[in-house]
XYZ file of C-alpha atoms in Angstrom:
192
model
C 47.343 79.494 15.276
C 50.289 81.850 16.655
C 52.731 82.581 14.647
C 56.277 80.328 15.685
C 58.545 83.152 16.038
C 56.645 84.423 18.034
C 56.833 81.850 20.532
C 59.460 83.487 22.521
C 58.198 86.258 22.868
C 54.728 84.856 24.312
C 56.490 82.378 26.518
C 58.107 85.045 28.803
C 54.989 87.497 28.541
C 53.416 84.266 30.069
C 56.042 83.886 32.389
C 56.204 87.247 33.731
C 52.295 87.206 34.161
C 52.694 83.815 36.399
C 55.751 84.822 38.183
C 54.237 88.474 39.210
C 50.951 86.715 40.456
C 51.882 83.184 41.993
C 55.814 83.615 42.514
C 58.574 81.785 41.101
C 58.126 78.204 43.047
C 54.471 78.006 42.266
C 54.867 78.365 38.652
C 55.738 75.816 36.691
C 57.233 75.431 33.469
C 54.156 73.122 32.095
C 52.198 76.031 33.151
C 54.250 78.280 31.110
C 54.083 76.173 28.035
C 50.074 75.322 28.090
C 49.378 78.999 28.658
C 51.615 80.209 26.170
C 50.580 78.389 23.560
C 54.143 76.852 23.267
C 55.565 73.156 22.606
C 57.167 71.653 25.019
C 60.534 71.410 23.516
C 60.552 75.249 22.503
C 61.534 76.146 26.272
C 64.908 74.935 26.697
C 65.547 75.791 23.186
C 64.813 79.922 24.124
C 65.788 79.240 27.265
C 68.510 77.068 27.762
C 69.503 77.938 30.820
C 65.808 76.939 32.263
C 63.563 78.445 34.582
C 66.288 81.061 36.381
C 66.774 82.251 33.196
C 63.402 82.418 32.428
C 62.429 84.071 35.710
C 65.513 86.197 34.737
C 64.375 87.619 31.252
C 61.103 88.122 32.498
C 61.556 90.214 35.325
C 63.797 91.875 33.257
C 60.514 92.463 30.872
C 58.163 93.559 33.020
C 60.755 95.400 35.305
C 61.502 97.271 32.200
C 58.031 98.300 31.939
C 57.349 99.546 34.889
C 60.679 101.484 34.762
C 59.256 102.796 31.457
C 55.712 103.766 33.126
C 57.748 105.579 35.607
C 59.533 107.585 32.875
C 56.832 108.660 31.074
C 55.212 109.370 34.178
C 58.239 111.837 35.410
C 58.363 113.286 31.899
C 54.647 114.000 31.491
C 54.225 115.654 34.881
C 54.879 119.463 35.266
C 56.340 118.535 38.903
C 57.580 115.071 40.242
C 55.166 115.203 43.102
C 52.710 114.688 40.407
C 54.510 111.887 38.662
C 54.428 110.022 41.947
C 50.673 110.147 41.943
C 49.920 109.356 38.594
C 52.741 106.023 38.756
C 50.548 105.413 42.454
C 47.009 105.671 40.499
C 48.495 103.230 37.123
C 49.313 100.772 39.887
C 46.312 101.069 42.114
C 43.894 100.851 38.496
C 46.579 97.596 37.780
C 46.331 95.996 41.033
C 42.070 96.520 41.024
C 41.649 95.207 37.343
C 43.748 92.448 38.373
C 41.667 91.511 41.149
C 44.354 92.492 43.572
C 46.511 89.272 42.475
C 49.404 91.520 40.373
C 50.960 93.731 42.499
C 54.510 94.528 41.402
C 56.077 92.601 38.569
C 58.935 91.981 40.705
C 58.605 91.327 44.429
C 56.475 88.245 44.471
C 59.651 86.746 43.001
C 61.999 88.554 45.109
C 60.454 87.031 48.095
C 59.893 83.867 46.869
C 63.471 83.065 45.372
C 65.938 85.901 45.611
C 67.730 84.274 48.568
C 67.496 80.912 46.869
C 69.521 82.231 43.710
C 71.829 84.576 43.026
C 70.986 84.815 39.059
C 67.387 85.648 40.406
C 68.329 88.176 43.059
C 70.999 89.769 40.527
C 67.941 90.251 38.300
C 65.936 91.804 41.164
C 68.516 93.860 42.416
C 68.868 95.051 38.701
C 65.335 96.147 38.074
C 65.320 97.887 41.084
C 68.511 99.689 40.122
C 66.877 101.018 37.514
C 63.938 102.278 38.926
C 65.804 104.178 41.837
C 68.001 105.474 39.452
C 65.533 106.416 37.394
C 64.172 108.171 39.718
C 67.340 110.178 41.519
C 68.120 111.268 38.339
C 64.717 112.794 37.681
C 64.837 114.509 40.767
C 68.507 115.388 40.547
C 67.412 117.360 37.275
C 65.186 119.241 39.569
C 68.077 120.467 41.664
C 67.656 117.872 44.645
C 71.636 117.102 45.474
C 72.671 113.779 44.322
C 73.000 112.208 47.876
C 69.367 113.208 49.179
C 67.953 112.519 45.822
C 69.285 108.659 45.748
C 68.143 108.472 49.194
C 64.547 109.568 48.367
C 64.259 107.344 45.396
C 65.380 104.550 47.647
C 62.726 106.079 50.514
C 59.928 105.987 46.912
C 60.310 102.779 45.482
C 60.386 100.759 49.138
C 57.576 102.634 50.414
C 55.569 102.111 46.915
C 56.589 98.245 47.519
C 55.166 98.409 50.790
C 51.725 100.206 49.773
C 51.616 97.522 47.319
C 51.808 94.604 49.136
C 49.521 96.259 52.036
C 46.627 96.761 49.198
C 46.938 93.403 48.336
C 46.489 91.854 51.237
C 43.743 94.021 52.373
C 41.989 93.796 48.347
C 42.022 98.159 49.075
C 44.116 100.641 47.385
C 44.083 102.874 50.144
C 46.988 102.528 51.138
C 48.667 103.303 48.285
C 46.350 106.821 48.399
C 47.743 107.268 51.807
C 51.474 105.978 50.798
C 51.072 108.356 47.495
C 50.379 111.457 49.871
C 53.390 111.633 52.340
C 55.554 110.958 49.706
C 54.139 113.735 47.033
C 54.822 115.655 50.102
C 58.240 114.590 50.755
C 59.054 114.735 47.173
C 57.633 118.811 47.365
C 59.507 119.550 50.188
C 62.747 117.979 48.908
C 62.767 119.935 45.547
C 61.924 123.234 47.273
């Protein structure tokens, strides 16, 4: 039996799982509770401001991850050409272990609800903040200017988006192998 305090904890790993893979509108809070292992009651008592804050918190998880992966991904490579390929191949291994159903932890829900909330879009808008960021700065510290390198990491993270959503649909990481090269060459050419 799970421990109670951790019940939190396993109710928004649950819901950032459901949100990443069926969206916000298709996942309900039942859903939540039976497969987190939580009671019923526990939900609005973590969560009292319900399922936007839910949502909320949980992109806020797994957006926090990813903008970790990326991190350690720009810190372990020798170049950031090379950190863009090795953050391309943990999503492409992701999205295939997954059965092509979790793309990125955040845009199923920022197509599904970020124009019908504004506590759900400021959470997008947020996570992707910090990944751009993230990223400028990175490059920034590799003597790209500070204008061109906020540019680019707006150029990376949309395009990434992009290749994500294509291999989805098509159940092929190609074209996030295709997406990965132009933009390791970009990223070369930008730092030169």
């Amino acid at each position: 039996m799970p421990r109670r305090t951790d019940t939190r904890e396993r109710v928004l790993r649950t819901a950032a799982t459901l949100f990443q893979t069926q969206g916000y509108h298709a996942t309900g809070l039942n859903q939540v509770l039976a497969e987190g292992g939580a009671p019923k009651g526990s939900l609005y008592f973590h969560f009292p401001g319900g399922k936007e804050q839910l949502a909320s918190e949980a992109l806020a998880l797994s957006g926090g991850e990813m903008c970790d992966l990326i991190k350690a991904a720009l810190d372990a490579a020798d170049e950031p050409e090379a950190a863009v390929g090795a953050v391309l191949q943990a999503l492409a291994d992701a999205l295939e272990a997954s059965d092509f159903t979790a793309g990125c932890p955040v845009a199923t829900v920022a197509l599904d609800a970020a124009g019908d909330s504004e506590t759900i879009r400021t959470a997008c808008e947020r996570v992707y903040a910090s990944w751009t960021d993230t990223i400028s700065d990175h490059l920034v510290g590799h003597g790209v200017a500070a204008d061109r390198s906020a540019a680019l990491a707006v150029v990376l993270v949309a395009s990434i988006e992009g290749a994500l959503l294509l291999a989805k649909t098509r159940r092929d990481v190609a074209p996030l192998h295709a997406v990965g090269a132009h933009l390791r060459r970009s990223i070369a050419e930008a730092v030169r």
